[in-house]
PDB file of C-alpha atoms in Angstrom:
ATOM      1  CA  UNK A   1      73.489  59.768 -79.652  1.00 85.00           C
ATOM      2  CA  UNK A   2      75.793  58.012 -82.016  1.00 94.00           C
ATOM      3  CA  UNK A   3      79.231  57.353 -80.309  1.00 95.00           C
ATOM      4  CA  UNK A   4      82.299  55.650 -81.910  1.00 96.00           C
ATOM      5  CA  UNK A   5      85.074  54.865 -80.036  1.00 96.00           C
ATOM      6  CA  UNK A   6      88.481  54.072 -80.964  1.00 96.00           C
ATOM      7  CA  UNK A   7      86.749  52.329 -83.690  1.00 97.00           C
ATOM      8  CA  UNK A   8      89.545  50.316 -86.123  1.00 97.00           C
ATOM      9  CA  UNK A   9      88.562  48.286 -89.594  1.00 97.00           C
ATOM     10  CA  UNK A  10      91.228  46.244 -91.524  1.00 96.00           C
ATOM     11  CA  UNK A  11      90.142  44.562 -94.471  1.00 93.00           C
ATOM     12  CA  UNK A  12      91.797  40.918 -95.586  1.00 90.00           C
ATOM     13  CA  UNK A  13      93.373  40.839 -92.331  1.00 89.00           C
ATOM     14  CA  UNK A  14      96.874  39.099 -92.602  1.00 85.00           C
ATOM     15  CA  UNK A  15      96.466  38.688 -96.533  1.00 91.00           C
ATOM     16  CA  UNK A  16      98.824  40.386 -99.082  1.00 88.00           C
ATOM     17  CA  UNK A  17      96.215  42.836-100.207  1.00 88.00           C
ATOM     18  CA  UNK A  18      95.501  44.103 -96.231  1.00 91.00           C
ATOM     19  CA  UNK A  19      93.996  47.606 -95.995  1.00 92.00           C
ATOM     20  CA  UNK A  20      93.455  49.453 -93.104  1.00 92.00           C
ATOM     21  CA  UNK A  21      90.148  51.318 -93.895  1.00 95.00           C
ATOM     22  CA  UNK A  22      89.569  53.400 -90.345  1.00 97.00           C
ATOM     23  CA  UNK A  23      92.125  53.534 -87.574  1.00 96.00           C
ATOM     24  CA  UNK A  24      91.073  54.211 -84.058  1.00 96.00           C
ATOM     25  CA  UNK A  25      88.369  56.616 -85.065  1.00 96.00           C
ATOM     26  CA  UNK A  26      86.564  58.652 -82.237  1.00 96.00           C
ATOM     27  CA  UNK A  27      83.313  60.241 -83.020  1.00 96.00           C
ATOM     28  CA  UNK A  28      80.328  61.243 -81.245  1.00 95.00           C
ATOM     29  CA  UNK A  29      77.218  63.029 -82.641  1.00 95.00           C
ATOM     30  CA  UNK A  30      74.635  64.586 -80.707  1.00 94.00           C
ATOM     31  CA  UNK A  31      70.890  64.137 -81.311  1.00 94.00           C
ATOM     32  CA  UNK A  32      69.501  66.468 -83.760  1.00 94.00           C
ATOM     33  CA  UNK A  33      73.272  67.274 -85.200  1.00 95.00           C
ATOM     34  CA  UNK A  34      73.518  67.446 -89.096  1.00 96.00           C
ATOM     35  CA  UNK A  35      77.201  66.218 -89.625  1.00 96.00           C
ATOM     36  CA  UNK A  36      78.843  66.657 -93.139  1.00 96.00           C
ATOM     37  CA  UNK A  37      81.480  63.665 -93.480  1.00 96.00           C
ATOM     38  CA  UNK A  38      84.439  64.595 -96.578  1.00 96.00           C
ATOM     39  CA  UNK A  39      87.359  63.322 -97.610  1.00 95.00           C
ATOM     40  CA  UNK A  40      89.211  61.498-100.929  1.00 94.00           C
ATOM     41  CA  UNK A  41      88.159  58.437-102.365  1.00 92.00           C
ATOM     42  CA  UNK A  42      89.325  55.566-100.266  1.00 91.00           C
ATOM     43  CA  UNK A  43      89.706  57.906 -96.890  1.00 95.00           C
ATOM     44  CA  UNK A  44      87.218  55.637 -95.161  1.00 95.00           C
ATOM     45  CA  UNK A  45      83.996  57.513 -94.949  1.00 95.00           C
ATOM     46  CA  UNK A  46      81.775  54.814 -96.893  1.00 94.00           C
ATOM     47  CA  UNK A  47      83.215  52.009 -93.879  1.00 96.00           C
ATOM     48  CA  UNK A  48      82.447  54.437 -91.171  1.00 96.00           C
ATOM     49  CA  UNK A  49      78.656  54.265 -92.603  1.00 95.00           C
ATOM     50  CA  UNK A  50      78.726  50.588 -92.820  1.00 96.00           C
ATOM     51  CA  UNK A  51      79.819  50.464 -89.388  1.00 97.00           C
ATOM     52  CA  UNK A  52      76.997  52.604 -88.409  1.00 96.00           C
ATOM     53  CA  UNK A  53      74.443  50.331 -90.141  1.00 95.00           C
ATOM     54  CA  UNK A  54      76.161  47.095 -89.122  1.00 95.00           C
ATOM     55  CA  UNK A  55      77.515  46.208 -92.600  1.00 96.00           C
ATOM     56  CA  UNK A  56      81.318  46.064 -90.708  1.00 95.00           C
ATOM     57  CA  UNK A  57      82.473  44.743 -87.660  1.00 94.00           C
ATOM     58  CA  UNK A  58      84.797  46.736 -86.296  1.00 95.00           C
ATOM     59  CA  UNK A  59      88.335  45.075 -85.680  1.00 94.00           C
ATOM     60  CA  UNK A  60      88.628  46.848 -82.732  1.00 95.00           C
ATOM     61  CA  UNK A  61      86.888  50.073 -80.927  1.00 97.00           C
ATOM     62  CA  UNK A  62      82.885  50.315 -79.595  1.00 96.00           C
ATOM     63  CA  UNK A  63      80.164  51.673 -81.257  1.00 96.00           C
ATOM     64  CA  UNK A  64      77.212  53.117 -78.917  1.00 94.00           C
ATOM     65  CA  UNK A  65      73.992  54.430 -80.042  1.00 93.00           C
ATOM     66  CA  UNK A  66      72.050  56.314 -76.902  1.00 90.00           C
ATOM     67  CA  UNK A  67      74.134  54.575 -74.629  1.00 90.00           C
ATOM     68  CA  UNK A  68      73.749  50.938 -76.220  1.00 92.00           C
ATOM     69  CA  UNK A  69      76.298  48.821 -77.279  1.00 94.00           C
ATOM     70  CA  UNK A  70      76.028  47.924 -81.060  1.00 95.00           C
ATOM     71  CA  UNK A  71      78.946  45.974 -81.541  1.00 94.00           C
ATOM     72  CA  UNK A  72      77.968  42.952 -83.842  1.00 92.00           C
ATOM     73  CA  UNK A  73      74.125  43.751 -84.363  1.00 94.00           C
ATOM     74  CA  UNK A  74      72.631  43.085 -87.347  1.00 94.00           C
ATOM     75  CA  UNK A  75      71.860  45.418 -90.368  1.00 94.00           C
ATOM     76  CA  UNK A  76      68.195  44.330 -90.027  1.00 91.00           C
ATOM     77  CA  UNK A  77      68.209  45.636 -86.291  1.00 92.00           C
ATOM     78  CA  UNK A  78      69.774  48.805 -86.928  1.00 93.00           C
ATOM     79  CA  UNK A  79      67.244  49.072 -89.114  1.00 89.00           C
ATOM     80  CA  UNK A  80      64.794  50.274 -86.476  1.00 85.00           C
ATOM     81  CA  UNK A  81      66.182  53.052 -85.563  1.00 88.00           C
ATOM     82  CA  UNK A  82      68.421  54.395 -88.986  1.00 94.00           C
ATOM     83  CA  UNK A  83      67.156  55.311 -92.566  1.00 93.00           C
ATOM     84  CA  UNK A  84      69.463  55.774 -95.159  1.00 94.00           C
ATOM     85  CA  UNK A  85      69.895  56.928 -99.257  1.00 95.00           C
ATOM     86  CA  UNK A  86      71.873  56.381-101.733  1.00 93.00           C
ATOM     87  CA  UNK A  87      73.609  58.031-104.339  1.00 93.00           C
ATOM     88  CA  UNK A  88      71.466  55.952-106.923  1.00 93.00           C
ATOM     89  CA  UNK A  89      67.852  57.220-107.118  1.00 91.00           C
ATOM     90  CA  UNK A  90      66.983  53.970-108.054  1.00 93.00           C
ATOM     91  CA  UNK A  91      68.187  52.036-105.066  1.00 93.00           C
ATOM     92  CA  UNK A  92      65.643  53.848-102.448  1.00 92.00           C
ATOM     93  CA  UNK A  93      62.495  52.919-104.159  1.00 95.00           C
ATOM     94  CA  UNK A  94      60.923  49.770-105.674  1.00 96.00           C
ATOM     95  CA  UNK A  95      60.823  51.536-109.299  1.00 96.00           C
ATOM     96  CA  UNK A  96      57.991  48.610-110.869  1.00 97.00           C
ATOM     97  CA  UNK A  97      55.880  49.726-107.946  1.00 96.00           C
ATOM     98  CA  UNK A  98      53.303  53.010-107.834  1.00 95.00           C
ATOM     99  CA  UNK A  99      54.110  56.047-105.545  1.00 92.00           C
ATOM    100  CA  UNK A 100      51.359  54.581-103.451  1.00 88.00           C
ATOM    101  CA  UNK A 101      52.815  51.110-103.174  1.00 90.00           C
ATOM    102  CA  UNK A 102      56.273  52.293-102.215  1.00 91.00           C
ATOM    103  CA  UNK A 103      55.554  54.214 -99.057  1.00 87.00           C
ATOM    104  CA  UNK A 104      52.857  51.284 -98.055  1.00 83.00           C
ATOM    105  CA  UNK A 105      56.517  49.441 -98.073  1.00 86.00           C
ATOM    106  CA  UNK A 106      57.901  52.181 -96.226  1.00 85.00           C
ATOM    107  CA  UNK A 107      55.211  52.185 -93.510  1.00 78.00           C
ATOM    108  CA  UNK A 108      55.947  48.691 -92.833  1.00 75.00           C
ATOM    109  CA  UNK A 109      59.735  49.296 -91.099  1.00 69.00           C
ATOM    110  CA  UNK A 110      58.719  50.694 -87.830  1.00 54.00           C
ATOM    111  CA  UNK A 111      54.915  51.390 -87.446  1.00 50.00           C
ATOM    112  CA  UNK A 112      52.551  48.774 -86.321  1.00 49.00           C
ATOM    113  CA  UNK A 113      48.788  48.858 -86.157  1.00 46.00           C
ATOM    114  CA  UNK A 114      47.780  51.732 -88.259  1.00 50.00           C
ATOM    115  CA  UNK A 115      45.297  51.134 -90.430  1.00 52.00           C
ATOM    116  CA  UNK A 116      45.110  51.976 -94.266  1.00 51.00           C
ATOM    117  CA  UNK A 117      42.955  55.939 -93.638  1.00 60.00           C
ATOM    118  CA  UNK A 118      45.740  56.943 -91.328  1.00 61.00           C
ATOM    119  CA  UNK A 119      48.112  55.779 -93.638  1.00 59.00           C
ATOM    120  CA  UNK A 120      46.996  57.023 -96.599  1.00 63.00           C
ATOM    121  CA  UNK A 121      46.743  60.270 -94.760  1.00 71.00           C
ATOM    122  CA  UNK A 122      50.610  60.341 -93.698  1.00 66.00           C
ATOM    123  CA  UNK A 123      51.545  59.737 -96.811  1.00 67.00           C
ATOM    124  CA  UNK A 124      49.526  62.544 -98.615  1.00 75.00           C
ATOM    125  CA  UNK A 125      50.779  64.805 -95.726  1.00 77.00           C
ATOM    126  CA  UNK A 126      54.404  64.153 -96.418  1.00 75.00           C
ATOM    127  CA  UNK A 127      54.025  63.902-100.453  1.00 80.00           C
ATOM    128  CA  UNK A 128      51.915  67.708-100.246  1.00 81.00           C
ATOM    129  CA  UNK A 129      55.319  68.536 -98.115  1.00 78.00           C
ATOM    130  CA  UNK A 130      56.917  68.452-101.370  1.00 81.00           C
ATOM    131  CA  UNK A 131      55.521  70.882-103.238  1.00 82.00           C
ATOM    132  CA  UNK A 132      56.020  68.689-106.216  1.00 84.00           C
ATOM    133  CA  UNK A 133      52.207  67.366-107.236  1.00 86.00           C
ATOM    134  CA  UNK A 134      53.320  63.974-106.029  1.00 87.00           C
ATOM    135  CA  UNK A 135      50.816  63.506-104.301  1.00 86.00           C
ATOM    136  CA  UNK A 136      48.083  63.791-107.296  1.00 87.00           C
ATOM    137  CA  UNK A 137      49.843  60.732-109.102  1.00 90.00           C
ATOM    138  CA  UNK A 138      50.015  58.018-106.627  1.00 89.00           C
ATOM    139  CA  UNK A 139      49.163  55.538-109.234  1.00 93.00           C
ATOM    140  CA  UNK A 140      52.317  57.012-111.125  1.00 95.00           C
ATOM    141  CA  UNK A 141      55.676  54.352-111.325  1.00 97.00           C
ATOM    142  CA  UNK A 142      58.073  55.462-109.353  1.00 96.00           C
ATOM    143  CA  UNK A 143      60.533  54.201-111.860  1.00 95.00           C
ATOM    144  CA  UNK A 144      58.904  57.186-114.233  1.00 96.00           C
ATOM    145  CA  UNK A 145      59.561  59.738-111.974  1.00 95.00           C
ATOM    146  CA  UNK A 146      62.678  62.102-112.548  1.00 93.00           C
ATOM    147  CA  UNK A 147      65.932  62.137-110.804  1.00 93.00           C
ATOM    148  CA  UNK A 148      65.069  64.512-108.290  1.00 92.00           C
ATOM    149  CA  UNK A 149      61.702  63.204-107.440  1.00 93.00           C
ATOM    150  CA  UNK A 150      63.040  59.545-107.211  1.00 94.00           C
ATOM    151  CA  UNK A 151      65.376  60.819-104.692  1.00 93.00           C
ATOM    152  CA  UNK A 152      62.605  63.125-102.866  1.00 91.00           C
ATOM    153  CA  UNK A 153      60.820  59.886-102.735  1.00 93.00           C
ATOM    154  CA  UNK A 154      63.275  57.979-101.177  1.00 94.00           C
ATOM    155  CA  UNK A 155      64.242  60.389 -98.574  1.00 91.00           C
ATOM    156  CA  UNK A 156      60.311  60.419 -97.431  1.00 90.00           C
ATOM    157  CA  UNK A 157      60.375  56.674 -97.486  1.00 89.00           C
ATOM    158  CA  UNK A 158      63.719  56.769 -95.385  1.00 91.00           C
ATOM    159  CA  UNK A 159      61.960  58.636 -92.952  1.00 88.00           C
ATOM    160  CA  UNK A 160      58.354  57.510 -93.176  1.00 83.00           C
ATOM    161  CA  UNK A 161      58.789  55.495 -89.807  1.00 79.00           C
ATOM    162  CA  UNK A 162      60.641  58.360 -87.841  1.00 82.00           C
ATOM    163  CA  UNK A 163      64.268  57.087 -87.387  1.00 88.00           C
ATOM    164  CA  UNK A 164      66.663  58.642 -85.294  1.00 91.00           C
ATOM    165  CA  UNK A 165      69.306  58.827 -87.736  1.00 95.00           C
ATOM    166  CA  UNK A 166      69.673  59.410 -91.754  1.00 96.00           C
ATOM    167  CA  UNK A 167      72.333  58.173 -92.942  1.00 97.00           C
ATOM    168  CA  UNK A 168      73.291  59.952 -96.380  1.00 97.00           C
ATOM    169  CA  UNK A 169      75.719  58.600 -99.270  1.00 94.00           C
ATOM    170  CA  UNK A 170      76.234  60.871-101.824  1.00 94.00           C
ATOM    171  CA  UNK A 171      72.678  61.081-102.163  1.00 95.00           C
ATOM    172  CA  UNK A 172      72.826  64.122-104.693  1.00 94.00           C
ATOM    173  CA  UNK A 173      75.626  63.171-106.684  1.00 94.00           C
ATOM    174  CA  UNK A 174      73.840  62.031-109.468  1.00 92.00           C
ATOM    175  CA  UNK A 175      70.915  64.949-109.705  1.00 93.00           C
ATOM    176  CA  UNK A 176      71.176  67.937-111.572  1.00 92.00           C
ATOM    177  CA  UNK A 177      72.617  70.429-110.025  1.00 92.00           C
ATOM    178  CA  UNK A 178      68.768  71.998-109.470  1.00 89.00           C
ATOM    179  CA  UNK A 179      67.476  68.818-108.481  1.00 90.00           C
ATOM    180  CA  UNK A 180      70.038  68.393-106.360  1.00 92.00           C
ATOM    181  CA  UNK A 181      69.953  71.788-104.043  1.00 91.00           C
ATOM    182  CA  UNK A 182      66.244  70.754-103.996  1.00 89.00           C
ATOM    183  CA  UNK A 183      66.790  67.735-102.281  1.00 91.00           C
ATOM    184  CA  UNK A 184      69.721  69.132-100.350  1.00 93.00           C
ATOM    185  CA  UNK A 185      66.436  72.315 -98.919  1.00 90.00           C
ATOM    186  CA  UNK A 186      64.420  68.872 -98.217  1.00 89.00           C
ATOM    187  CA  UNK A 187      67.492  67.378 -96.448  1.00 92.00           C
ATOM    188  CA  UNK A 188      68.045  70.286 -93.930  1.00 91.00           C
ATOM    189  CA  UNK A 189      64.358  70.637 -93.479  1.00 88.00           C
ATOM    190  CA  UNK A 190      64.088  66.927 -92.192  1.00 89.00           C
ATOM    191  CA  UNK A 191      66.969  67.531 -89.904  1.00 91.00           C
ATOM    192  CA  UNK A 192      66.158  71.456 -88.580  1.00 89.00           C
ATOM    193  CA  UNK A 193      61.902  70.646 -88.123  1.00 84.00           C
ATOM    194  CA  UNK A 194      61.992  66.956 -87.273  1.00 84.00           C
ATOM    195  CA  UNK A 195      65.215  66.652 -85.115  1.00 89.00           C
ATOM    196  CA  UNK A 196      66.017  63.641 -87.568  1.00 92.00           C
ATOM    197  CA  UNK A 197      70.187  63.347 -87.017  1.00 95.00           C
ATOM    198  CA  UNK A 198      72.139  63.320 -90.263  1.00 96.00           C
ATOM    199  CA  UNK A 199      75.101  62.173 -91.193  1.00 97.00           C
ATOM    200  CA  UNK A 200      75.894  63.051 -94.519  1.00 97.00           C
ATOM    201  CA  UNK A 201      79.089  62.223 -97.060  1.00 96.00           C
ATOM    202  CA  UNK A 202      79.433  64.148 -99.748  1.00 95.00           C
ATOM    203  CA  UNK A 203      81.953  64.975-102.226  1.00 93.00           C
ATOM    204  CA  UNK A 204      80.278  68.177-103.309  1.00 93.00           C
ATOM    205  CA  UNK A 205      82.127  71.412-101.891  1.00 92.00           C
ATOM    206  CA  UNK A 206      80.131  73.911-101.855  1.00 92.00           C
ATOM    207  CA  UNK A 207      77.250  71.564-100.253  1.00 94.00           C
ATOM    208  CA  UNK A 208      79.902  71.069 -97.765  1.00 92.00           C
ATOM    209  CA  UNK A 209      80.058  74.584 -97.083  1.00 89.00           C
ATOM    210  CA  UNK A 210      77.010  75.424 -97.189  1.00 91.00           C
ATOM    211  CA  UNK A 211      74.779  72.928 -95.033  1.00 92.00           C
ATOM    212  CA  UNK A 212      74.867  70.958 -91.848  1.00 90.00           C
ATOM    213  CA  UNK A 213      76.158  72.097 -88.273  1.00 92.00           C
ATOM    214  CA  UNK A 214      79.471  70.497 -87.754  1.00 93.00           C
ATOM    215  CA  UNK A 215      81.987  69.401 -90.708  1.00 95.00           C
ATOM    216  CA  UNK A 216      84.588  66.356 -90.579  1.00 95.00           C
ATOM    217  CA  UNK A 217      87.309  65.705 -92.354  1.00 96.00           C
ATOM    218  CA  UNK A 218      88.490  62.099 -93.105  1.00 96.00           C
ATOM    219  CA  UNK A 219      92.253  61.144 -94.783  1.00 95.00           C
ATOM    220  CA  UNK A 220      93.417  57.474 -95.068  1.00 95.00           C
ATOM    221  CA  UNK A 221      91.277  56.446 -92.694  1.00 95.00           C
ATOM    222  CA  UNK A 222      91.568  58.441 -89.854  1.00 95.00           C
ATOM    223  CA  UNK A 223      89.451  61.660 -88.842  1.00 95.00           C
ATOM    224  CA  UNK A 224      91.656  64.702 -89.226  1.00 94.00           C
ATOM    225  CA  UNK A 225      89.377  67.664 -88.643  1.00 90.00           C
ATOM    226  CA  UNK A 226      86.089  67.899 -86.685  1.00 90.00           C
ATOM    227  CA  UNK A 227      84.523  71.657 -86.971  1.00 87.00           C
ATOM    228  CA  UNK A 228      81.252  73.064 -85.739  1.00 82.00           C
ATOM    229  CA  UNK A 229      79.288  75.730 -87.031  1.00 67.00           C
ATOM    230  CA  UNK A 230      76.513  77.984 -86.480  1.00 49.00           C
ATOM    231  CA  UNK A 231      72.979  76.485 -87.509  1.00 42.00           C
ATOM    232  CA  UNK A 232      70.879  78.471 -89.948  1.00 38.00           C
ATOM    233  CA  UNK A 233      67.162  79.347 -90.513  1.00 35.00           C
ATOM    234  CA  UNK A 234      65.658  76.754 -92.944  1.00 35.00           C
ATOM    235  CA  UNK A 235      62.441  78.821 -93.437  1.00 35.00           C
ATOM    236  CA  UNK A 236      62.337  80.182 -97.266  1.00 35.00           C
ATOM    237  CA  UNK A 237      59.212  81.648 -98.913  1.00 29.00           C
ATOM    238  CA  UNK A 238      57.548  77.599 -99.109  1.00 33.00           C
ATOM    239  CA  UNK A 239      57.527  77.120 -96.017  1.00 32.00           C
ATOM    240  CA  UNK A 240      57.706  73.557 -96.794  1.00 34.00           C
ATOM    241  CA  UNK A 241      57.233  71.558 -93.904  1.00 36.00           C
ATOM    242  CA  UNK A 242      57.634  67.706 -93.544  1.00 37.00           C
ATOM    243  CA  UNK A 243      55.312  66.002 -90.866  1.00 36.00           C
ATOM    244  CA  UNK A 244      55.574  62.441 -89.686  1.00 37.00           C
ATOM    245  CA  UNK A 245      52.900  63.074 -87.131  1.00 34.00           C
ATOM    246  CA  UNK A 246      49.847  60.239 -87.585  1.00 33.00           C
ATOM    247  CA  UNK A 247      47.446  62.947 -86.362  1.00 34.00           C
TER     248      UNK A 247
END
């Protein structure tokens, strides 16, 4: 699904303060794959997602997704078919807006010509998924929400439209640690029940360990380790399920 190839990034090429940030990096990820990206500060993995979303242009190396060169395309492009969140809370939602307000924003990335019922509808649906009453305070600021739910938000909103990719940037590193095994549960449900592929960076161990299907290993940047590993039931005694069906 997502292919990189030999993909190189220097930044302030030929300047005194030159910095290789990835060097001839080869990755492919299947559809449906959750891949867990980790690795020191400054090892790369933040350029390797702004290659992804066309925030770099690679100095050298091609970057495929299904099959399509994606070499040089805009961010607003990519857009179509990749949602992504951030380690802020803040930065995935309009915070001034309601609950209601922000996934009307969401609906607008890839869906066209549903009307308001069916809207409203999907976004009940995938607020109930929850399990957190969000859906009972629509008319609530997001910006009053907590950590966690800010976050839950923005992953729903990420998704609303039904990417093909998630792209995920330390997206729990500033929850609690309860909040942020809840959203990590909400992360793996997206990926195991929708077939939504994740990419995921985290500096957080024992997340590492404990989620996705295949781990990676970046160092100065240049992938050192690429390991896969067995997938997991994601049914617990919720039974939370997300649906982005417009039934």
């Amino acid at each position: 699904m997502v292919e990189l190839q030999g993909i190189t990034v220097i930044y302030n090429k030929g300047m005194s303060n030159e910095q290789k940030a990835l060097s001839e990096v080869f990755l492919f990820v299947h559809d449906g794959e959750f891949v867990t990206i980790i690795g020191p500060n400054g090892a790369g993995k933040s350029t390797l997602l702004k290659v992804i979303l066309g925030e770099v242009n690679p100095l050298r190396g091609k970057y495929l997704i299904d099959g399509r060169m994606m070499n040089g395309k805009p961010p607003h492009y990519l857009a179509r078919f990749i949602g992504r969140v951030y380690q802020d809370p803040n930065t995935g939602i309009f915070p001034s807006l309601s609950i209601k307000e922000n996934l009307l924003i969401a609906s607008r990335k890839g869906i066209r010509s549903v009307g308001f019922s069916r809207l409203k509808k999907r976004g009940l649906d995938l607020l109930k998924g929850l399990g957190l009453g969000l859906e009972k305070r629509l008319d609530v600021l997001a910006g009053e929400l907590s950590g966690g739910q800010k976050q839950s938000l923005a992953m729903i909103m990420a998704v609303f439209s039904g990417p093909s990719l998630l792209l995920l940037d330390e997206h729990t590193a500033a929850l609690d640690p309860r909040s942020a095994k809840n959203v990590m549960d909400l992360t793996k449900r997206i990926n195991a029940e929708q077939g939504i592929t994740v990419i995921m960076i985290t500096h957080n161990m024992e997340f590492a360990g404990m989620y996705g299907t295949r781990l990676v290993e970046f160092h100065e940047g240049s992938l050192i380790k690429s390991d896969n590993r067995k997938t997991h039931s994601t049914k617990d005694s919720k039974g939370l399920r997300i649906s982005l069906s417009s039934n």
